[in-house]
C-alpha positions as a Python dict, from the first residue, in 0.01 Angstrom:
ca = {
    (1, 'X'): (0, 0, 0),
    (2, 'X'): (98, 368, -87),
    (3, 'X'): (76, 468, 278),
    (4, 'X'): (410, 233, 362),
    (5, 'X'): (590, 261, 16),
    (6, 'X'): (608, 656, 89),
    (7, 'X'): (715, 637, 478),
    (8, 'X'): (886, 292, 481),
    (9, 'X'): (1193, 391, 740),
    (10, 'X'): (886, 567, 980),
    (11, 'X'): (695, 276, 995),
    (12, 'X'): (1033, 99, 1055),
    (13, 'X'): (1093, 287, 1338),
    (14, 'X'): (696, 186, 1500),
    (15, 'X'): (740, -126, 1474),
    (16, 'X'): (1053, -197, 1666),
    (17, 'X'): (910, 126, 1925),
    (18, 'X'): (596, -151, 1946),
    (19, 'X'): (811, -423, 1975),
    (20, 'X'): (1053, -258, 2254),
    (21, 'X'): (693, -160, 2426),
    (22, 'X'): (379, -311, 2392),
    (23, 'X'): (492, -691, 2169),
    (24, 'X'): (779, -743, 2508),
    (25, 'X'): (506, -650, 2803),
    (26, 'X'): (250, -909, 2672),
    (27, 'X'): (504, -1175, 2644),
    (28, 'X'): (574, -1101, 3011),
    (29, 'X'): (394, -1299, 3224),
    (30, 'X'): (104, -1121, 3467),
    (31, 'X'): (-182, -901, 3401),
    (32, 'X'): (-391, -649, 3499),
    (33, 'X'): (-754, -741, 3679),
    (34, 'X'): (-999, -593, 3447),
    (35, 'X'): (-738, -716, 3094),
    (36, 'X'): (-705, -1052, 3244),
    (37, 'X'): (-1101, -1151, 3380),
    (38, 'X'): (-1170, -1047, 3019),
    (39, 'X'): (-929, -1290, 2893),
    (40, 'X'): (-1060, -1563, 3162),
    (41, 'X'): (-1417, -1546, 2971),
    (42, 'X'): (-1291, -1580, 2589),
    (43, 'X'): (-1108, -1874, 2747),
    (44, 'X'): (-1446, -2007, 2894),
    (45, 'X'): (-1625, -1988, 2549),
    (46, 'X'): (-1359, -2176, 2422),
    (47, 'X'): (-1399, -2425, 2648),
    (48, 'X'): (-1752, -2484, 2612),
    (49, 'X'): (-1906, -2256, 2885),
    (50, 'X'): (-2196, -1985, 2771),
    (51, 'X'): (-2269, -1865, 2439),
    (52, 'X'): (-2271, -1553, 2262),
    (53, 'X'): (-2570, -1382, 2455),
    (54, 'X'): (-2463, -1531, 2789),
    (55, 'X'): (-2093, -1544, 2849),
    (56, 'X'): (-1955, -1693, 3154),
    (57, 'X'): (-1702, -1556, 3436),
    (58, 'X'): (-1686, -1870, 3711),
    (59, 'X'): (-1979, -2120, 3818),
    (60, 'X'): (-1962, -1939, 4149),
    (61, 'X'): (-1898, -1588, 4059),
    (62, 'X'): (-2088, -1414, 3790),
    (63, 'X'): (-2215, -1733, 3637),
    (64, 'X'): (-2385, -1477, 3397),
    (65, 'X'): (-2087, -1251, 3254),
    (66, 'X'): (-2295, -948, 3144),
    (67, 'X'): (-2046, -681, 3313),
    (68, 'X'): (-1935, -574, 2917),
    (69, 'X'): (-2080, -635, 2588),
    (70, 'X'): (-1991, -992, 2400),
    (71, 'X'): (-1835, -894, 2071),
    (72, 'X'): (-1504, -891, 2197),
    (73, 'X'): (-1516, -1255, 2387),
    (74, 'X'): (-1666, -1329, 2101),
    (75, 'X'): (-1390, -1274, 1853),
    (76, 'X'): (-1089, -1350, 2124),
    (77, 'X'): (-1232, -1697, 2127),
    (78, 'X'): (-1229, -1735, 1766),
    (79, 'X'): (-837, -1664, 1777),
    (80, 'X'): (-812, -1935, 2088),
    (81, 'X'): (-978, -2196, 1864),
    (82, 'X'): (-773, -2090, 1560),
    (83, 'X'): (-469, -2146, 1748),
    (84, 'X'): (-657, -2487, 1962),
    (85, 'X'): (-644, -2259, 2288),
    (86, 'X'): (-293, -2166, 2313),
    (87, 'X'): (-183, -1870, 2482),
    (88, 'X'): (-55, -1682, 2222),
    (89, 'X'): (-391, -1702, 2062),
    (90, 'X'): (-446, -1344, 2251),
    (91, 'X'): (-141, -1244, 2192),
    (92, 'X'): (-174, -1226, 1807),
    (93, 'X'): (-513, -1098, 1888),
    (94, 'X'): (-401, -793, 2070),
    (95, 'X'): (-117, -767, 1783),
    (96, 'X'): (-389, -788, 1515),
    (97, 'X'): (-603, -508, 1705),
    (98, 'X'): (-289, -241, 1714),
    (99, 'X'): (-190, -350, 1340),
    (100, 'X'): (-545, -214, 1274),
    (101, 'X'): (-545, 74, 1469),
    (102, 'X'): (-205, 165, 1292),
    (103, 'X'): (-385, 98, 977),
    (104, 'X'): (-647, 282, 1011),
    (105, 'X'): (-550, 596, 1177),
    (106, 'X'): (-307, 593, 844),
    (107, 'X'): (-601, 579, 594),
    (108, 'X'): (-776, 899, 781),
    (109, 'X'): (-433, 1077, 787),
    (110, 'X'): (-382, 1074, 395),
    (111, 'X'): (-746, 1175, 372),
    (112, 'X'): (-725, 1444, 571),
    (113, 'X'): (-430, 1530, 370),
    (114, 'X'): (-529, 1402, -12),
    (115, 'X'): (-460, 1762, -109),
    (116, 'X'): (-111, 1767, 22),
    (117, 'X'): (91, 1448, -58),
    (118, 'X'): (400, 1524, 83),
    (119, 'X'): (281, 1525, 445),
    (120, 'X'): (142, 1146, 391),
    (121, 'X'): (505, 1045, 488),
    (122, 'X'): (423, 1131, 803),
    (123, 'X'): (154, 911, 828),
    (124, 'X'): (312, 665, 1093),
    (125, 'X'): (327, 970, 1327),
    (126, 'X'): (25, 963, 1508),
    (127, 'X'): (50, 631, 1584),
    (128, 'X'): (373, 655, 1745),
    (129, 'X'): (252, 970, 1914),
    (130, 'X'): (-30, 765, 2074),
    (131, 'X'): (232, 530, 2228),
    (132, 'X'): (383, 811, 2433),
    (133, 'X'): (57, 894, 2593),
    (134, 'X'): (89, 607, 2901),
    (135, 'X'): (-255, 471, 2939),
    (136, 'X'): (-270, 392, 2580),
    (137, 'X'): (57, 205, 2586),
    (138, 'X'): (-81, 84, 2895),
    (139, 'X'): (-433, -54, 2750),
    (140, 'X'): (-261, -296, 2462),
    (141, 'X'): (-1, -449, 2705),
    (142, 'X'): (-263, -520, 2952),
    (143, 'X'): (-540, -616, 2708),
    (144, 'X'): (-819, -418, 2807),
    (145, 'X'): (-1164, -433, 2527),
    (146, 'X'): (-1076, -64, 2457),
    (147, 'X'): (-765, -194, 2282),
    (148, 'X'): (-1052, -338, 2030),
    (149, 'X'): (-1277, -36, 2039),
    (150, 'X'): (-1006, 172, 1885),
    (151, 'X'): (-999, 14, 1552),
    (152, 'X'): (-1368, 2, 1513),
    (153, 'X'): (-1407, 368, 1610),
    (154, 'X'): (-1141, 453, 1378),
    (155, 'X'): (-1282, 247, 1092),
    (156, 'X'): (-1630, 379, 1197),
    (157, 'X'): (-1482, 763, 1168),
    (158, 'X'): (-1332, 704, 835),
    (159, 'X'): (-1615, 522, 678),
    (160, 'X'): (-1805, 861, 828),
    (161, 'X'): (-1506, 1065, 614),
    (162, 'X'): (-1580, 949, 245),
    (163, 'X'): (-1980, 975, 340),
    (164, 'X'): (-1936, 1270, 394),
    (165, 'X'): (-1699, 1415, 134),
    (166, 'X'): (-1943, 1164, -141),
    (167, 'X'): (-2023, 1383, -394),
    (168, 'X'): (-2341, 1188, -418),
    (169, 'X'): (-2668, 1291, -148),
    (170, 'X'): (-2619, 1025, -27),
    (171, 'X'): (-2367, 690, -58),
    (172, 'X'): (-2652, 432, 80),
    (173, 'X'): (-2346, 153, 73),
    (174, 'X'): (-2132, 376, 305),
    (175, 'X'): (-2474, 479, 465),
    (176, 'X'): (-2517, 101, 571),
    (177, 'X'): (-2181, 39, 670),
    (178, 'X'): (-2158, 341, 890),
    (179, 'X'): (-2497, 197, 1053),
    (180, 'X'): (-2384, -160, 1138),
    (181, 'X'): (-2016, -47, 1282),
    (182, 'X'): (-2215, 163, 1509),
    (183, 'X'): (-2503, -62, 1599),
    (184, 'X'): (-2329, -391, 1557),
    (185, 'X'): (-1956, -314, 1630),
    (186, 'X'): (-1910, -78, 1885),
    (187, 'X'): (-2234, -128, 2116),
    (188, 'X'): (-2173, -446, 2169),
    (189, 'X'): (-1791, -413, 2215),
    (190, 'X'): (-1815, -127, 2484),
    (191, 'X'): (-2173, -80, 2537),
    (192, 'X'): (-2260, 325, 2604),
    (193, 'X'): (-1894, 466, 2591),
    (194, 'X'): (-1836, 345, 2289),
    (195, 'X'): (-2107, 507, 2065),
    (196, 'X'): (-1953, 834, 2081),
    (197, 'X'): (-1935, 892, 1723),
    (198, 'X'): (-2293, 922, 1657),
    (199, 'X'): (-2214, 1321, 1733),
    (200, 'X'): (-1960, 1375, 1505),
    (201, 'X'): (-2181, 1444, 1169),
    (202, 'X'): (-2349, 1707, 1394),
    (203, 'X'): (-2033, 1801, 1527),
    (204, 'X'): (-1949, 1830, 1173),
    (205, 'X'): (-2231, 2064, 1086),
    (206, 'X'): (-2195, 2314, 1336),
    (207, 'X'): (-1855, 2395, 1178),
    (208, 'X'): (-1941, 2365, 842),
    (209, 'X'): (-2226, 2575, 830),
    (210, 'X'): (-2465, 2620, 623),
    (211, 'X'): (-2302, 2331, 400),
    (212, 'X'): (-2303, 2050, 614),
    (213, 'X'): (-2665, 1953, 558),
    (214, 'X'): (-2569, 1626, 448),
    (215, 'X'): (-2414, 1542, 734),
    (216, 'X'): (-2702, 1633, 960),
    (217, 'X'): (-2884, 1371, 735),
    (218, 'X'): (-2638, 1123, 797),
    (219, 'X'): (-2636, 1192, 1148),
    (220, 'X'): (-3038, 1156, 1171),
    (221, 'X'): (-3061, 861, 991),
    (222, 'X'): (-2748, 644, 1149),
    (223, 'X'): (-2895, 724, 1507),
    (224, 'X'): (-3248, 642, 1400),
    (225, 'X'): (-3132, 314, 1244),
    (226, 'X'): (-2920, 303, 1556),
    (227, 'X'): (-3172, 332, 1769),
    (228, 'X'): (-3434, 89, 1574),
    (229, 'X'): (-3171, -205, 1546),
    (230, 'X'): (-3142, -192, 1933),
    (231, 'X'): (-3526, -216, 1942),
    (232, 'X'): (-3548, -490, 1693),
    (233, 'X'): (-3297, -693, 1875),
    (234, 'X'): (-3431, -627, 2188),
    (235, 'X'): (-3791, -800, 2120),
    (236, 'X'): (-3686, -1071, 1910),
    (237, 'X'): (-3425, -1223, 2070),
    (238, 'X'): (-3466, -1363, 2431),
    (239, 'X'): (-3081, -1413, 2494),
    (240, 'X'): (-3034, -1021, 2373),
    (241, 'X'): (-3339, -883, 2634),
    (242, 'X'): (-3169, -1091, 2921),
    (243, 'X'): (-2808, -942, 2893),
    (244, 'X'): (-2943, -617, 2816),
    (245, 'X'): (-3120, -638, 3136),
    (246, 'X'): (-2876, -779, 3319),
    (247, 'X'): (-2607, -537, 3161),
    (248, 'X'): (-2867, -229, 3263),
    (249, 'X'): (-2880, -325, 3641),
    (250, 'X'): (-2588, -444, 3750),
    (251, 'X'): (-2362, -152, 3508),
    (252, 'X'): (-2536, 108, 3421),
    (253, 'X'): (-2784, 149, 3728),
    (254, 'X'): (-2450, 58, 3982),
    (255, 'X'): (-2292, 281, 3840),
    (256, 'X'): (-2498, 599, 3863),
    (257, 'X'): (-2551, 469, 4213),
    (258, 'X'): (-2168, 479, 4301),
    (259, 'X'): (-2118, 114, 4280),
    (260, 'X'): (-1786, 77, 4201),
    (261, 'X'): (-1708, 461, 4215),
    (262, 'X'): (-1338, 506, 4180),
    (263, 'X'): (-1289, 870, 4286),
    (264, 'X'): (-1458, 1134, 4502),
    (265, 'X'): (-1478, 1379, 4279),
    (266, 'X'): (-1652, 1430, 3901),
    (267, 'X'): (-1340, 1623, 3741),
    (268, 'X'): (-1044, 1366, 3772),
    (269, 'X'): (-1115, 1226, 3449),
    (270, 'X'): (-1093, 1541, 3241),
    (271, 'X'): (-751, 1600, 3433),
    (272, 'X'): (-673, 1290, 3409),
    (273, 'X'): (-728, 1333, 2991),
    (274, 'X'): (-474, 1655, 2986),
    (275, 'X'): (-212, 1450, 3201),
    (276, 'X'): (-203, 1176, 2963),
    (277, 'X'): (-121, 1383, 2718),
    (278, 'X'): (183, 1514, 2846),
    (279, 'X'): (428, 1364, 2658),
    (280, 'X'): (241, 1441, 2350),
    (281, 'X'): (258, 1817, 2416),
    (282, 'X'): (601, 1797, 2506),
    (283, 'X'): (687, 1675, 2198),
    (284, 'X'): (544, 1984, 2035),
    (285, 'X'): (704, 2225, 2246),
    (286, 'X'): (1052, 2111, 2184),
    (287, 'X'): (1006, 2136, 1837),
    (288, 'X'): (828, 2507, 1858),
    (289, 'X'): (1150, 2602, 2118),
    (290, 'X'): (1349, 2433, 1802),
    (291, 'X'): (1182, 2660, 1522),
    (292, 'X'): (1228, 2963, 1797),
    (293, 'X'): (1669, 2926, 1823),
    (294, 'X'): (1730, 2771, 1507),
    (295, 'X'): (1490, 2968, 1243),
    (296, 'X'): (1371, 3233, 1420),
    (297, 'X'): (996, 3153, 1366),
    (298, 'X'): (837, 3387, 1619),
    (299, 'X'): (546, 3173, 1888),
    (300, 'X'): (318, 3408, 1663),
    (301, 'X'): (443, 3299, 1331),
    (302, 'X'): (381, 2943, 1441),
    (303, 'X'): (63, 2969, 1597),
    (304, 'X'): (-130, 3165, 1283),
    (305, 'X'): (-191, 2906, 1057),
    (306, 'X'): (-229, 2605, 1314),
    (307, 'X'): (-662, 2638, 1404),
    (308, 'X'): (-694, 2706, 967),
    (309, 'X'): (-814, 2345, 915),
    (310, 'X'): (-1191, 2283, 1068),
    (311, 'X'): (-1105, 1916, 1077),
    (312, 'X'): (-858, 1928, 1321),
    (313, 'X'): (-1151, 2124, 1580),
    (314, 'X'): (-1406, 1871, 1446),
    (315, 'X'): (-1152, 1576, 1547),
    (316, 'X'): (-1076, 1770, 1888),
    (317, 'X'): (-1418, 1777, 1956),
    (318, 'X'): (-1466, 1424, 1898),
    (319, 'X'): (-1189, 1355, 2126),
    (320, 'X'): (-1361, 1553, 2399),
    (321, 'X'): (-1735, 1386, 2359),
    (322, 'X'): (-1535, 1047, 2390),
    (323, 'X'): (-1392, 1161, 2703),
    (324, 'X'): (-1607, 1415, 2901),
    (325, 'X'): (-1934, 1266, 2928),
    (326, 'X'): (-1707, 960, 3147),
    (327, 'X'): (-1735, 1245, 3448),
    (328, 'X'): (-2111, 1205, 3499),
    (329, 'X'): (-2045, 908, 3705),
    (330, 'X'): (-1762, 870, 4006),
    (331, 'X'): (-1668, 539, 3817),
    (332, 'X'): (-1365, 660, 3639),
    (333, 'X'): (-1030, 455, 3505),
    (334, 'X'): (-798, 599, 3284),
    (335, 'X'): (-819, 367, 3013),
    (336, 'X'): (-1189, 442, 2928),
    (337, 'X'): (-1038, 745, 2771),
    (338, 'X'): (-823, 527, 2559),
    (339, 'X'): (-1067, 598, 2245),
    (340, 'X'): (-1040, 934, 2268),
    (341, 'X'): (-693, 989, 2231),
    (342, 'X'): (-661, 909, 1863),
    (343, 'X'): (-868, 1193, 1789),
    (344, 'X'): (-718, 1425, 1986),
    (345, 'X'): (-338, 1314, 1851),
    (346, 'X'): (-435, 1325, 1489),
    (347, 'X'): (-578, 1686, 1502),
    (348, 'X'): (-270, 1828, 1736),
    (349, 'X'): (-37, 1631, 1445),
    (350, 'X'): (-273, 1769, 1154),
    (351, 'X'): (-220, 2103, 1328),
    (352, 'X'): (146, 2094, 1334),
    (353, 'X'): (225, 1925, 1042),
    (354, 'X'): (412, 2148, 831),
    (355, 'X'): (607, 2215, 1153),
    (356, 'X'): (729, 1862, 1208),
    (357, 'X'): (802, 1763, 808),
    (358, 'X'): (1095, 2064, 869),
    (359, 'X'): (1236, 1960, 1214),
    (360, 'X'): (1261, 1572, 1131),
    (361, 'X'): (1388, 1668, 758),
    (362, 'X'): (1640, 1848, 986),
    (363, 'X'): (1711, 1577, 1195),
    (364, 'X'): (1707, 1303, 982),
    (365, 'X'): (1875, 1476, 690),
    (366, 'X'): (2181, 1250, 670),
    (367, 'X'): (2002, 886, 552),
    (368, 'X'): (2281, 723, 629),
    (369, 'X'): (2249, 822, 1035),
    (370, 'X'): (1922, 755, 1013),
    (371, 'X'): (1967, 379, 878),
    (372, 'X'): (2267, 291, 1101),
    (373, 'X'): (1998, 465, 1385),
    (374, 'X'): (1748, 256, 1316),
    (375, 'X'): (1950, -78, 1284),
    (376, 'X'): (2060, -4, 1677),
    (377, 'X'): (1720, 61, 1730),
    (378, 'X'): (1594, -292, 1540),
    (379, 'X'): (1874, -475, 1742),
    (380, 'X'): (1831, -309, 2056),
    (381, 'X'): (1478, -372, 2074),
    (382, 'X'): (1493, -759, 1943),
    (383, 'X'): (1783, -791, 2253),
    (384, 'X'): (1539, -658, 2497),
    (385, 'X'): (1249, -848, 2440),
    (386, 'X'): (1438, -1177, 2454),
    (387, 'X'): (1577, -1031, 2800),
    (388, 'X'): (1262, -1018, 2928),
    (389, 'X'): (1086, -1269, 2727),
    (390, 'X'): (885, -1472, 3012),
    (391, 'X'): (959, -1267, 3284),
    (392, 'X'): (684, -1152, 3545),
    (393, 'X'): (494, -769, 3501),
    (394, 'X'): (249, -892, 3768),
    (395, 'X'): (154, -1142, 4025),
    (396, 'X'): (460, -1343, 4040),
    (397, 'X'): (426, -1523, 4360),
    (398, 'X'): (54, -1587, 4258),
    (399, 'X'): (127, -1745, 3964),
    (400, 'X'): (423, -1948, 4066),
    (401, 'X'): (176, -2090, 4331),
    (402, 'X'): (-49, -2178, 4072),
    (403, 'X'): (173, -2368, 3882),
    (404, 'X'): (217, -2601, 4200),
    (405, 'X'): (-125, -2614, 4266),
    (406, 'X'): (-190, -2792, 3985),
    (407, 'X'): (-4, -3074, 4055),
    (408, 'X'): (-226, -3125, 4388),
    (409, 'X'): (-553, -2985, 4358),
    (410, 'X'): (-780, -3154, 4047),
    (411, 'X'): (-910, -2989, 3692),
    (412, 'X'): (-1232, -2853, 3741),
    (413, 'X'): (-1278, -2893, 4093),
    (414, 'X'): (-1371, -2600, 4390),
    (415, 'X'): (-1147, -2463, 4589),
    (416, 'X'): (-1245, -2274, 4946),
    (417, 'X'): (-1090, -1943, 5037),
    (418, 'X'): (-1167, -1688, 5305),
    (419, 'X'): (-1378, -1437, 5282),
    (420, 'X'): (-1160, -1164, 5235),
    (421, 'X'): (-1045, -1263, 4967),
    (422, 'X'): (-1324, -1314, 4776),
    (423, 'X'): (-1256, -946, 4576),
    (424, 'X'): (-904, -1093, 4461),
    (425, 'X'): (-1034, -1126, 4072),
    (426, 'X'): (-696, -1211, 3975),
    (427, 'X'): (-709, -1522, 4179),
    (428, 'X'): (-1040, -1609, 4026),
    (429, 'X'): (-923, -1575, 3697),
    (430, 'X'): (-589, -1735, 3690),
    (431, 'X'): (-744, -2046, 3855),
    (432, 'X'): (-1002, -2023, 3628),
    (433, 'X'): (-785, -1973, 3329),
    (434, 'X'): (-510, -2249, 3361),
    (435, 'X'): (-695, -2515, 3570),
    (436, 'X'): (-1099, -2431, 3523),
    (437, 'X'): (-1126, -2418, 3917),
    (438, 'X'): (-1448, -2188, 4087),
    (439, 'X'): (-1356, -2038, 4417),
    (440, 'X'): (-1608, -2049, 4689),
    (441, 'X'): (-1663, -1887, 5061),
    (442, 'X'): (-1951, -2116, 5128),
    (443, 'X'): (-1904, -2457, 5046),
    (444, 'X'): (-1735, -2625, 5368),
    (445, 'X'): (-1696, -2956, 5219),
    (446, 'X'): (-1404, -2824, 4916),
    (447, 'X'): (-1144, -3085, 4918),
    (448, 'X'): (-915, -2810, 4946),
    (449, 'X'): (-876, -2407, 5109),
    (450, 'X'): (-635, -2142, 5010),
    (451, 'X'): (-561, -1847, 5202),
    (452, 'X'): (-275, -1565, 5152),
    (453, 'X'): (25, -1606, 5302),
    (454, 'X'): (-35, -1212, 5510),
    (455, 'X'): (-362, -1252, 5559),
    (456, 'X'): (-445, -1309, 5960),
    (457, 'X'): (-779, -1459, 5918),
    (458, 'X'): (-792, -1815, 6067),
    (459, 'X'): (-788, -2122, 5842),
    (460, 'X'): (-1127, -2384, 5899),
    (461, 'X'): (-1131, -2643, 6110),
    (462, 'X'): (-1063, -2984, 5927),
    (463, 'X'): (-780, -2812, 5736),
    (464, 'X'): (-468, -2863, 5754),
    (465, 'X'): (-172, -2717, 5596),
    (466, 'X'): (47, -2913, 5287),
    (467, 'X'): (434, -2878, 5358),
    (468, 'X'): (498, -2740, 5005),
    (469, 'X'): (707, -2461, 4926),
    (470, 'X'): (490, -2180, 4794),
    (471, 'X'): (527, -1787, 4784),
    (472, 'X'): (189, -1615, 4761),
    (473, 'X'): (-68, -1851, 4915),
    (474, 'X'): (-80, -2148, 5137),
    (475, 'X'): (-272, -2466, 5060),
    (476, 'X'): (-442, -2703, 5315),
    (477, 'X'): (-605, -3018, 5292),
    (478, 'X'): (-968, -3121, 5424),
    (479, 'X'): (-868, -3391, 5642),
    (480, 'X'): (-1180, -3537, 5655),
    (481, 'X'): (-1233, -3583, 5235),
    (482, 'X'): (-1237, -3845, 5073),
    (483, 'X'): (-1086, -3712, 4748),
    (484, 'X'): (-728, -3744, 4622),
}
């Protein structure tokens, strides 16, 4: 494709930044809670459990996995039985999803600059950009479902671009496939935070007045069909009306109740939006303090011509309704904003574009630097991820543990823990995961009981401790069972 024939050494330099970052981190072993239970249900699907309307966490805890929509269980599990259920199944998986990110924020990047060719070279910028801001980086090398919402949002958003720049009314073909990314792809990927691009042909009118009638059409008619496909689906298919239901009380009502609340106050995800970007904005400054010493451009100069383009406003404020609206509830994690930030990257980039084609011309003048540069770079990121190829990001004495409790305790079979640790959903899901055991706080006949190694509460009578050497957890034996 044109896009990598014209910026070959940029996209070069990505992938060895992704493989130094992102590839080495999910070959590490560990991951985080929310990444890895989502993980622990495609895994159940592939092992037989649920279906596509009713996924399944544990037999003991949530039974009924309606917590987030099912497209994305849906399609890990495809990769696990492409791959018969081996691990790397979701590692490819996550790979795939960035490849298409990376894709597709190229395609909208040469659209948005069709007019001026030359600047397509940069079109592997934004992507690396997006890799400096940390919760992004964050989201792919812990495997979150925003890491899959991305792509479709950015497909979604460029499908949106040639409907709207159609010199036909109306392109029915686009039309429809506008209508099912939005009703099919990203509601049932991310539910609610995910739809935020039914605003942007509205957005788009507002700045494109009185000319953007057409996209005012488009907007009526994708949230209508929206809207109507949710309906449809709703009263014709019983396993849809139970996990909406379920999906309704125990997400959306919790969390406008303060289930789950993760902060005390509304604003900390809008900060928490212009923190992530710091690196981002640094990178702009140096080059403006750059253009300041070495040419003389004046803060003035530079600033004129950067708020010309209406796109880059109309992709800032799609950036901000993918982001604010997450401070009407007190439930807020950084990487729900991970969507966002593609928007928000590609306008500050489409902004200073002309800008950064004359500092790295400048710095990268001398091809032969920049080849011997990015051999180092090629080498010094293959060395590195072979350094820490299997090493532990998270939960190592946990998982060591694990791997000794399955030689004792039986495939499939409950375990007993204390009650205090019933909120460890790492524990849950690794147990789950790699030996398909439920955890329970109720059943006092379990063969066997766990309990963490600091934790002071007392172990059950008829238990007694196995002299085994483990790091995280101890494991006892019902004395009184009659399993082996």
């Amino acid at each position: 494709m044109q896009i990598f024939k014209k910026s070959f050494r940029g996209y070069f330099f990505l992938f060895f930044i992704i493989c130094s970052t992102i590839i080495t981190a999910l070959y590490k072993h560990g991951l985080f809670g929310d990444g890895l239970m989502y993980l622990t249900v495609a895994f159940n699907r592939f092992k037989g459990y649920g279906n596509f309307w009713h996924q399944h966490y544990s037999k003991t805890a949530m039974p009924f996995f309606c917590e987030q929509p099912p497209l994305y269980f849906e399609t890990l599990f495809g990769f696990y039985k492409l791959f018969n259920g081996q691990e790397y199944a979701e590692k490819i998986f996550t790979i795939f999803l960035l490849a298409l990110s990376v894709l597709f924020t190229a395609l909208i990047w040469n659209n948005l600059n069709k007019n001026t060719k030359i600047y397509k070279q940069l079109s592997w910028l934004p992507s690396f950009l997006l890799l400096t801001v940390p919760v992004y980086n964050w989201a792919y090398c812990n495997q979150v479902i925003e890491t899959m919402v991305v792509p479709l949002c950015l497909l979604e958003f460029y499908v949106l671009l040639l409907l709207l720049e159609d010199k036909r009314k109306l392109n029915y073909i686009l039309l429809f496939g506008s209508i099912i990314l939005i009703s099919m792809g990203l509601l049932i990927t991310k539910g609610i935070q995910s739809i935020f691009l039914l605003a942007a042909p509205f957005l788009f009118f507002l700045l494109n007045k009185p000319k953007g009638k057409k996209a005012v059409l488009v907007g009526i008619l994708t949230t209508a069909f929206f809207i109507g496909t949710c309906v449809l689906l709703y009263y014709n298919n019983d396993g849809t009306k139970d996990w909406v239901s379920c999906y309704v009380n125990k997400r959306l009502v919790a969390t406008f109740n303060h289930v789950g609340a993760t902060t005390t106050y509304h604003a900390e995800i809008i900060i928490r939006y212009f923190t992530e970007l710091i690196p981002v904005l640094l990178f702009f400054i140096v080059i403006s303090i750059y253009l300041k010493i070495a040419n003389k451009y004046s803060f003035q100069l530079q600033l004129k011509n950067l708020f010309s383009d209406k796109n880059n406003l109309w992709l800032f404020l799609i950036s901000v309704s993918a982001s604010l609206p997450l401070a009407v509830t007190l439930e807020q994690r950084g990487f729900y904003l991970v969507p966002s930030f593609p928007f928000v990257i590609m306008a500050l980039t489409n902004m200073y574009k002309r800008y950064i084609f004359y500092f790295l011309g400048k710095l990268f003048y001398n091809k032969q630097v920049t080849n011997i540069s990015l051999v180092v770079l090629s080498l010094s990121s293959v060395i590195f991820f072979f350094t820490q190829y299997k090493t532990y990001k998270n939960d190592e004495g946990m998982l060591k543990d694990i791997t000794r409790l399955k030689k004792i305790i039986p495939y499939g079979q409950t375990i007993r823990i204390d009650s205090s640790m019933w909120n460890m959903f790492a524990l849950h899901s690794y147990l789950k995961k790699y030996n398909d055991n439920n955890l329970s706080i109720t059943d006092t006949n379990t063969t066997y009981f766990i309990l963490n190694k600091n934790n002071s509460a007392s172990v059950p009578k008829k238990y007694i401790k196995l002299q085994m050497k483990t790091y995280w957890f101890d494991i006892y034996r019902n004395t009184l069972s009659n399993n082996k």
